[in-house]
XYZ file of C-alpha atoms in Angstrom:
478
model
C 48.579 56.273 58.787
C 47.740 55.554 55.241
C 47.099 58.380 52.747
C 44.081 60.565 52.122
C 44.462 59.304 48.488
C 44.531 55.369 49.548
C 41.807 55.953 52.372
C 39.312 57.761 49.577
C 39.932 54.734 47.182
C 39.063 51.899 49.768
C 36.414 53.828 50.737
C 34.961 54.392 47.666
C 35.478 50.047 46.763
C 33.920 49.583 49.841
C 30.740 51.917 49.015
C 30.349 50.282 45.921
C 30.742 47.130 46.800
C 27.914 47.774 48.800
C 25.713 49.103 46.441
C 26.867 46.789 44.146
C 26.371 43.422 45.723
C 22.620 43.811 45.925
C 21.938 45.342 42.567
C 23.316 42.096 40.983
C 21.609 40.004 43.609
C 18.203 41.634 43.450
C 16.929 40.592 40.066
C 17.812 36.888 40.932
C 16.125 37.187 43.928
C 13.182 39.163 42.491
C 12.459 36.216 40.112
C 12.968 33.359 42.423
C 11.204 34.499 45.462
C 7.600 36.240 45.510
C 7.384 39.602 46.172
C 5.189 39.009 50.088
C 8.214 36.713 50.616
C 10.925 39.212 49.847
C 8.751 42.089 51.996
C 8.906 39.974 54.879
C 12.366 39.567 54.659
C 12.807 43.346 54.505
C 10.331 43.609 57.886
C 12.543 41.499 59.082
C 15.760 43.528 58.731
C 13.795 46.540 59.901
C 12.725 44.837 63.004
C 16.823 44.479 63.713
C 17.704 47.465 62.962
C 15.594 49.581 65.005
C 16.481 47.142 68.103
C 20.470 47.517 67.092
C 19.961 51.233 66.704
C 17.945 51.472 70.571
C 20.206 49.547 72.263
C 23.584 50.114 71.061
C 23.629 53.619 72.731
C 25.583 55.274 69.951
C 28.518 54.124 71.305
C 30.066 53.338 67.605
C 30.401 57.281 66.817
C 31.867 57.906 69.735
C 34.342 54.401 70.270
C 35.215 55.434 66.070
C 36.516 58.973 67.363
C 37.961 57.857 70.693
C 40.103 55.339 68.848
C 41.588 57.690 66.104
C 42.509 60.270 69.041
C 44.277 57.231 71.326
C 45.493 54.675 68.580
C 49.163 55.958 69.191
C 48.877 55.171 73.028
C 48.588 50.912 73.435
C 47.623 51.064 76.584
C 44.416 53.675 76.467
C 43.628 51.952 72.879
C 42.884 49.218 74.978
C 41.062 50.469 77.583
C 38.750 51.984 75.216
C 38.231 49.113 72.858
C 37.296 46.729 75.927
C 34.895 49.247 77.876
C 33.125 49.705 74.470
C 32.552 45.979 73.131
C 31.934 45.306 76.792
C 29.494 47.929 76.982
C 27.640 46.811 73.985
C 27.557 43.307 74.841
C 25.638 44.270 78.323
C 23.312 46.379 75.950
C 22.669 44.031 73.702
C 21.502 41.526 75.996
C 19.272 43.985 77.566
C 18.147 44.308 74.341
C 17.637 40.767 73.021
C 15.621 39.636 76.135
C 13.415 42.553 75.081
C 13.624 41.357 71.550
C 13.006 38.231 72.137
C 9.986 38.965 74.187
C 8.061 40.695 72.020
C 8.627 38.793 69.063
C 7.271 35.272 70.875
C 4.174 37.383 73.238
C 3.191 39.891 70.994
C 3.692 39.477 67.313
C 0.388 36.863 66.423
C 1.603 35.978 62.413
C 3.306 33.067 62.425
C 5.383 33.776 59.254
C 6.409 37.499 61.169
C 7.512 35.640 64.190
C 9.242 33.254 62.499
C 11.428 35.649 60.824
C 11.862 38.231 63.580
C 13.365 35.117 65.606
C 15.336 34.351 63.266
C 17.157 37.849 62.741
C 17.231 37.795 66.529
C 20.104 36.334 66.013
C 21.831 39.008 64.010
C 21.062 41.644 66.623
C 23.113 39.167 68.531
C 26.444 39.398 66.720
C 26.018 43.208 67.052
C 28.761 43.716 69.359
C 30.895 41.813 67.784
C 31.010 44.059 64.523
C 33.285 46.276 65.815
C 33.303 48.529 62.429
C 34.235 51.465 64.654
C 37.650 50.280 65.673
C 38.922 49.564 62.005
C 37.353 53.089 61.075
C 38.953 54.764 64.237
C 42.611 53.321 62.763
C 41.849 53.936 58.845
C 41.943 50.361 58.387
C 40.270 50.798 55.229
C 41.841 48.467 53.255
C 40.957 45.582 55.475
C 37.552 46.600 55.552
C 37.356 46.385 51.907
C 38.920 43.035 51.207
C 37.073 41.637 54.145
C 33.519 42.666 53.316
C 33.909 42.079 49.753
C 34.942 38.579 50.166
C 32.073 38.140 52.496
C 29.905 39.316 49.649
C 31.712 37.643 47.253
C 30.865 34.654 49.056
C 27.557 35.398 49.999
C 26.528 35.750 46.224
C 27.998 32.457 45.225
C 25.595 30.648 48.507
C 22.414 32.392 46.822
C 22.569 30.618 43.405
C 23.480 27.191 45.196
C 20.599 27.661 47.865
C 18.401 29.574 46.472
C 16.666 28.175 44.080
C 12.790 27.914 44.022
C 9.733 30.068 45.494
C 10.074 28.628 49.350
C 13.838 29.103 49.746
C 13.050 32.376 51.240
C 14.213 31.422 54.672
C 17.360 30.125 53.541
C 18.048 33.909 51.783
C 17.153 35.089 55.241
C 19.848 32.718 57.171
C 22.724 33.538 54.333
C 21.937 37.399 54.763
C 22.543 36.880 58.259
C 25.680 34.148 58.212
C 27.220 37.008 55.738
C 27.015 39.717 59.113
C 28.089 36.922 61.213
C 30.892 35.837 59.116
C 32.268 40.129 59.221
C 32.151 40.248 62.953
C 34.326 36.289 63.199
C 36.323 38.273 61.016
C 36.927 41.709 62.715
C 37.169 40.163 66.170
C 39.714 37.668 64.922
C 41.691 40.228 62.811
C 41.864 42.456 65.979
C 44.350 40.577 68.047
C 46.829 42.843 65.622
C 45.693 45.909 67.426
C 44.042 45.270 70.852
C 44.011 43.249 73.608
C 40.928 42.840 76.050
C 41.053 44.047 79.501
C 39.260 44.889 82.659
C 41.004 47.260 83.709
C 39.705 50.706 83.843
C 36.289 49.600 82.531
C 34.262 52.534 81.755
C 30.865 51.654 81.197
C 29.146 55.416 82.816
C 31.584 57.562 81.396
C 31.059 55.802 78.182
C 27.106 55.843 78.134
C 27.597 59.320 79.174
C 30.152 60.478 76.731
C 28.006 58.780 73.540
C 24.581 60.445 74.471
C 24.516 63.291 72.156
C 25.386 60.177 69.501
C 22.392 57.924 70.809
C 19.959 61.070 70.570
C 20.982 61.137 66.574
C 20.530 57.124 66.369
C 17.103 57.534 67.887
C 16.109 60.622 65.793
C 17.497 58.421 62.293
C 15.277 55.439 63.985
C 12.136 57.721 63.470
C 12.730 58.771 60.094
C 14.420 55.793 58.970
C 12.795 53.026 59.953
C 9.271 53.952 61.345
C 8.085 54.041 57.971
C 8.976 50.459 57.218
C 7.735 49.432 60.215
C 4.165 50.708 59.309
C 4.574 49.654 55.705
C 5.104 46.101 56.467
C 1.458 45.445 57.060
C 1.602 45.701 53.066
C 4.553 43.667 51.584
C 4.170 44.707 48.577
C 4.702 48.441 49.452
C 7.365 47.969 51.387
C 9.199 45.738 48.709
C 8.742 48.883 46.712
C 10.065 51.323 49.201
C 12.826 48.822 50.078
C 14.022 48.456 46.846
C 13.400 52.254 45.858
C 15.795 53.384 48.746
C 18.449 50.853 47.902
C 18.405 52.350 44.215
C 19.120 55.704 45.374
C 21.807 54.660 47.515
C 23.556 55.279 43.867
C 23.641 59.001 44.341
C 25.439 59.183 48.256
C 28.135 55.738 46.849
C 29.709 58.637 44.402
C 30.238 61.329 47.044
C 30.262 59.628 50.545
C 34.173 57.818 50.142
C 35.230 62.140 49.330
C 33.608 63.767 52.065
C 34.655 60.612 54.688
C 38.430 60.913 53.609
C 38.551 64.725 53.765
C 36.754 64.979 56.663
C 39.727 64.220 59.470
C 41.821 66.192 57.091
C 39.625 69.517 57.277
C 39.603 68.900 61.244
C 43.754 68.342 61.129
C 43.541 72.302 59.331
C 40.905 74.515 60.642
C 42.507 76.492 63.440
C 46.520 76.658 61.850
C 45.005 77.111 57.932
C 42.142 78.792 57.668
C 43.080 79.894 54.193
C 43.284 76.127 52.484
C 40.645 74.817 54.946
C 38.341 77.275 52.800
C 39.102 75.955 49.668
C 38.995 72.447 50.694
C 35.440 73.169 51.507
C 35.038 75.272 48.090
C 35.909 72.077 45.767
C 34.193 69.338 48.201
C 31.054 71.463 47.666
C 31.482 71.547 43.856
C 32.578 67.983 43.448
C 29.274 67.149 45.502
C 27.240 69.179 43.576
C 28.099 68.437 40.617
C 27.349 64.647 40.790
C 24.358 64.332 43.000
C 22.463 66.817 41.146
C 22.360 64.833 37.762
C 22.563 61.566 39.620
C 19.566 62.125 41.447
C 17.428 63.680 38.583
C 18.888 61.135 35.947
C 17.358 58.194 38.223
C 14.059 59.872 38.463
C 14.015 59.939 34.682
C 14.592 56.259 34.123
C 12.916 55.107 37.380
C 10.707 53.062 35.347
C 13.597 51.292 33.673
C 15.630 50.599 36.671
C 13.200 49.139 39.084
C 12.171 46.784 35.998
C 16.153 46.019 35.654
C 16.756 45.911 39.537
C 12.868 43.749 39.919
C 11.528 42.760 37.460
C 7.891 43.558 36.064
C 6.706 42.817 39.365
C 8.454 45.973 40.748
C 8.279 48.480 37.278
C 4.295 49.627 38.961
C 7.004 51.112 41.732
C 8.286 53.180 39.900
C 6.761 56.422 40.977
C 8.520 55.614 44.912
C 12.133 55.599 43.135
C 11.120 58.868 41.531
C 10.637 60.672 44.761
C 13.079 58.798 46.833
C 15.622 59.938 43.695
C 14.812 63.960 44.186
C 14.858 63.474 47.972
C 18.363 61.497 47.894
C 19.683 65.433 46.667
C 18.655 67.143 49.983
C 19.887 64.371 51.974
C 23.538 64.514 50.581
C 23.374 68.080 51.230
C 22.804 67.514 55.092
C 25.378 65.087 54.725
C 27.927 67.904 54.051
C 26.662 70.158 56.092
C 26.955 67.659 59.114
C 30.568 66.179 57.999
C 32.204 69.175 56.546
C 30.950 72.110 57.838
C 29.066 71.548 61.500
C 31.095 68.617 62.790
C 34.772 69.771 61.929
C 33.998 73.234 63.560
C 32.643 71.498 66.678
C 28.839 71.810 66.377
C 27.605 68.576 65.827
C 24.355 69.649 67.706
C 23.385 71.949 64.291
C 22.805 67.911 63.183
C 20.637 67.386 66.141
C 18.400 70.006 65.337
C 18.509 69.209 62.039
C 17.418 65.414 62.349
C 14.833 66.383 65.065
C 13.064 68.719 62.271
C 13.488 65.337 60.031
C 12.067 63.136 62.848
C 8.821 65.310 63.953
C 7.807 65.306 60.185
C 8.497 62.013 59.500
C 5.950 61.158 62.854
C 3.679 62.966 61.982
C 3.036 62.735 58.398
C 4.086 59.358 57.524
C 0.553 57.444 59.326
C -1.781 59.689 57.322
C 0.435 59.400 53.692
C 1.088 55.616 54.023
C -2.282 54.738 54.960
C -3.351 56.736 51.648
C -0.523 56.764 49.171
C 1.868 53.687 50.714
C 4.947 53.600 49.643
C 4.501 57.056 47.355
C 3.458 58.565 50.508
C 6.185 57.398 52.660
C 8.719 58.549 49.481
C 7.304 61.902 50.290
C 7.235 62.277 53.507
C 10.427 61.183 53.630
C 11.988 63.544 50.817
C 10.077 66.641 52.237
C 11.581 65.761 55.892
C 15.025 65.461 54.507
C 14.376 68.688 52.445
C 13.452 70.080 55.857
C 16.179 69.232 57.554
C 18.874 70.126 55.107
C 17.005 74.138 55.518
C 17.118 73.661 59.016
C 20.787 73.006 59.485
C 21.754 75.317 56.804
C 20.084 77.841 59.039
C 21.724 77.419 61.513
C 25.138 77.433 60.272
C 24.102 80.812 58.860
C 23.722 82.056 62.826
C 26.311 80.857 63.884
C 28.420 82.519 60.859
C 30.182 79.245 60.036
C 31.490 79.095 56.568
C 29.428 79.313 53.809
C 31.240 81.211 51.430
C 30.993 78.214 49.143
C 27.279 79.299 48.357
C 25.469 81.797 46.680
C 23.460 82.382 43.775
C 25.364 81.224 40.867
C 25.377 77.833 42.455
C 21.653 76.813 41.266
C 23.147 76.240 37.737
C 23.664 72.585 38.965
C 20.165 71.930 39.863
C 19.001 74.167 36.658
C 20.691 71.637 34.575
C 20.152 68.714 36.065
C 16.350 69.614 35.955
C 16.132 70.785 32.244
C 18.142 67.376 31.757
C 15.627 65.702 33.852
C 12.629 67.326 31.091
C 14.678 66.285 28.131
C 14.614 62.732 28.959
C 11.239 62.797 29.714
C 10.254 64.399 26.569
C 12.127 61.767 24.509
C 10.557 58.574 26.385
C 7.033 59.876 25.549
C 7.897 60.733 21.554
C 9.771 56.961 20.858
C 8.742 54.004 22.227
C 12.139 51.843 22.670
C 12.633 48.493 24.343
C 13.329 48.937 27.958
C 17.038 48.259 28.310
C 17.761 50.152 25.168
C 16.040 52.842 26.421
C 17.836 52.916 29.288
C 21.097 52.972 27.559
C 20.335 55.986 25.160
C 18.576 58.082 27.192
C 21.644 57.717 29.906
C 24.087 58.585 27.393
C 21.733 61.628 25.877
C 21.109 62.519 29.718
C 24.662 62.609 30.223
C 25.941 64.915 27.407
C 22.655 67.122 27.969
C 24.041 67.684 31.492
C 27.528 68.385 30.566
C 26.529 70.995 27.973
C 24.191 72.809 29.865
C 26.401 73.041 32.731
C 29.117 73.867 30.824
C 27.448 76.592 28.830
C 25.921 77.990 32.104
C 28.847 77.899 33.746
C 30.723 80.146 30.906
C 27.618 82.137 31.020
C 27.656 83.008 34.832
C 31.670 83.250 34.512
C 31.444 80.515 37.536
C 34.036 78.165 35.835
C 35.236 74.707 38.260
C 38.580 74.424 39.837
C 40.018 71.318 40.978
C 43.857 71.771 41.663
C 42.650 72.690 45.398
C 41.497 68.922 45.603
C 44.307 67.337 43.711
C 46.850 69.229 45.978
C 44.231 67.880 49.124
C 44.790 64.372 47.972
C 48.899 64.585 48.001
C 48.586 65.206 51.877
């Protein structure tokens, strides 16, 4: 088993390579396809992902954790990597002659159709993926080197093929080869580990045993992809939300790779060390909360500047939906924690159900009347008000059920207090000099930077709430 240390540094070249990859891409693509074309690209993608989400049962969450408690026993590993890829494959063709149905009967514009039946075939290569079995055995570093040559790849195909206005089908078929080209991979590359059998196959036990996961899919396919869904009769919004949600995918790429790697760790120590399993939780919080606030805030300041650097003047009017989508990015990396570090390790993963129903029921209900008047600034706050919903609710909850949250209390606001005051500085400054735009955005992340850093500092010396790390650094020499 590799090292926390090793597992947290793949993971975080993996997150970033993610985020990453499509921040170079995106102002290439912004300038050589038109923004309709690029929206119905991103309809596209929706229309996948809710079908991969409904009809692959949830069965990832659960195969990822059945595989990290059975990866020491051959035979079991493959019993359960067969009855899940099995599984899914039966799913997903369930689920593409559904697909495939409504796309050709019911979807009447041409250019729609054309691209949902063409991303049919990603929903395809679903089962193939098989993310959840490299996760289950920390094969982290494979994951890495395989999806950033994939990407690597990917980006070199885009300048070659893409190169004028009506190559926006051609962007469509790379996107997809790229997925494709991950699951050749992973099924290849798993002849190391497993071997397919039919013995034993467990298809009920396995839709069973993944149904509290499939209730969270469907509850993230409400508030994660219904909007889009009723966006995409306006292109142009949706390109804005699109984009705006990718930006903000910033603020979890800094904090995710932590809380994944310490995760399995805090479950390995909760019932035989309570005493270090409280400190672990201690610095997570801290580390967490010092980055997202400022992260989150700092992109709201210079929204403006990074959708034009990200898309372009065609983008810069969306500015206002990367604003929102920024703030709301904060409460959502709170429920993060709350789900990974706190619920989950102690055995309540249902405090995220409730959680992500609260998220779900808003979303419903307020998204139809706020995108039909605001679009994609109404769907940025639905969405951050749901997420800021949600993170109450299962914080709630943990508070009943007297799970540990002696990590919190009043002093703890000084992060938000100075990313906000941060936040007003930079906004002051942008309206008393009028620099060019990439300049701008170059001072005013330095000045938001050292702003944030002195204010925390001095309220931290103020409040006699000074930050200790030698609880993590001792964490990552497990």
């Amino acid at each position: 088993m590799s090292s926390l240390k090793k597992n947290t540094f793949f993971n975080f070249l993996l997150t970033f390579s993610t985020i990453l990859f499509p921040l170079i891409s995106m102002p290439y693509i912004s300038k050589v396809l038109n923004i309709f074309d690029i929206g119905l690209i991103n309809k596209g993608t929706a229309f996948c992902t809710l079908f991969t989400n409904l009809f692959s049962f949830g069965i990832a969450g659960y195969a990822s954790r059945q595989v990290a408690r059975v990866r020491e026993d051959k035979k079991e590993l493959n019993c359960v990597f067969s009855s899940v890829l099995l599984t899914h494959i039966i799913l997903t063709v369930i689920g593409l002659g559904i697909y495939l149905g409504y796309s050709i009967h019911f979807v009447s514009d041409d250019s729609s159709k054309k691209i949902f039946l063409l991303f049919s075939v990603l929903f395809a290569v679903q089962p193939f993926a098989i993310e959840w079995l490299y996760s289950g055995l920390e094969e982290f570093k494979y994951i890495s080197i395989r999806s950033i040559f994939v990407k690597l790849l990917m980006f070199a195909s885009l300048f070659v093929f893409v190169r004028k206005e009506t190559d926006f089908l051609i962007y469509g078929i790379l996107y997809i080869g790229a997925q494709s080209l991950n699951a050749f991979f992973n099924i290849f590359h798993s002849r190391k580990f497993v071997r397919l059998t039919l013995k034993n196959f467990r298809f009920k036990y396995l839709l069973w045993n993944s149904k509290f996961f499939y209730l969270q899919t469907i509850l993230a396919v409400c508030y994660q992809n219904i909007n889009q869904l009723i966006l995409g009769t306006n292109t142009e919004q949706l390109a804005f939300f699109v984009r705006g949600t990718t930006l903000v995918g910033l603020v979890g790429s800094f904090v995710g790779p932590v809380i994944n790697a310490v995760k399995p760790r805090l479950e390995n120590i909760i019932t035989n060390d309570r005493d270090s399993y409280k400190h672990y939780i201690d610095i997570t919080f801290e580390l967490v909360s010092i980055v997202i606030w400022p992260l989150g805030f700092g992109i709201a300041a210079l929204s403006e500047n990074i959708m034009f650097l990200f898309g372009g003047e065609a983008f810069k009017t969306g500015f206002k939906v990367l604003m929102v989508l920024a703030v709301g990015s904060i409460f959502t990396q709170y429920s993060v924690f709350f789900n990974t570090i706190i619920s989950t390790p102690a055995g309540f993963e249902k405090n995220t159900f409730w959680g992500n129903l609260v998220v779900a029921i808003s979303a419903l209900c307020l998204n139809p009347f706020f995108i039909y008047k605001f679009g994609a600034i109404g769907a940025a706050v639905v969405l951050a008000f749901s997420e800021f919903l949600g993170m109450c609710i299962q914080f709630i909850i943990i508070k009943i059920e007297h799970l540990y949250l002696d990590f919190f209390y009043i002093k703890k606001f000084k992060y938000m207090i100075s990313a906000f005051l941060m936040f007003v500085i930079i906004r002051i400054l942008k309206q008393f000099f009028n620099l060019n735009i990439f300049i701008e955005l170059a001072v005013y992340f330095f000045v938001g930077a050292v702003s944030y850093i002195f204010i925390l500092a001095f309220a931290s010396a103020i409040l006699k709430d000074e930050l200790h790390f030698e609880y993590l650094k001792h964490l990552f020499r497990r």
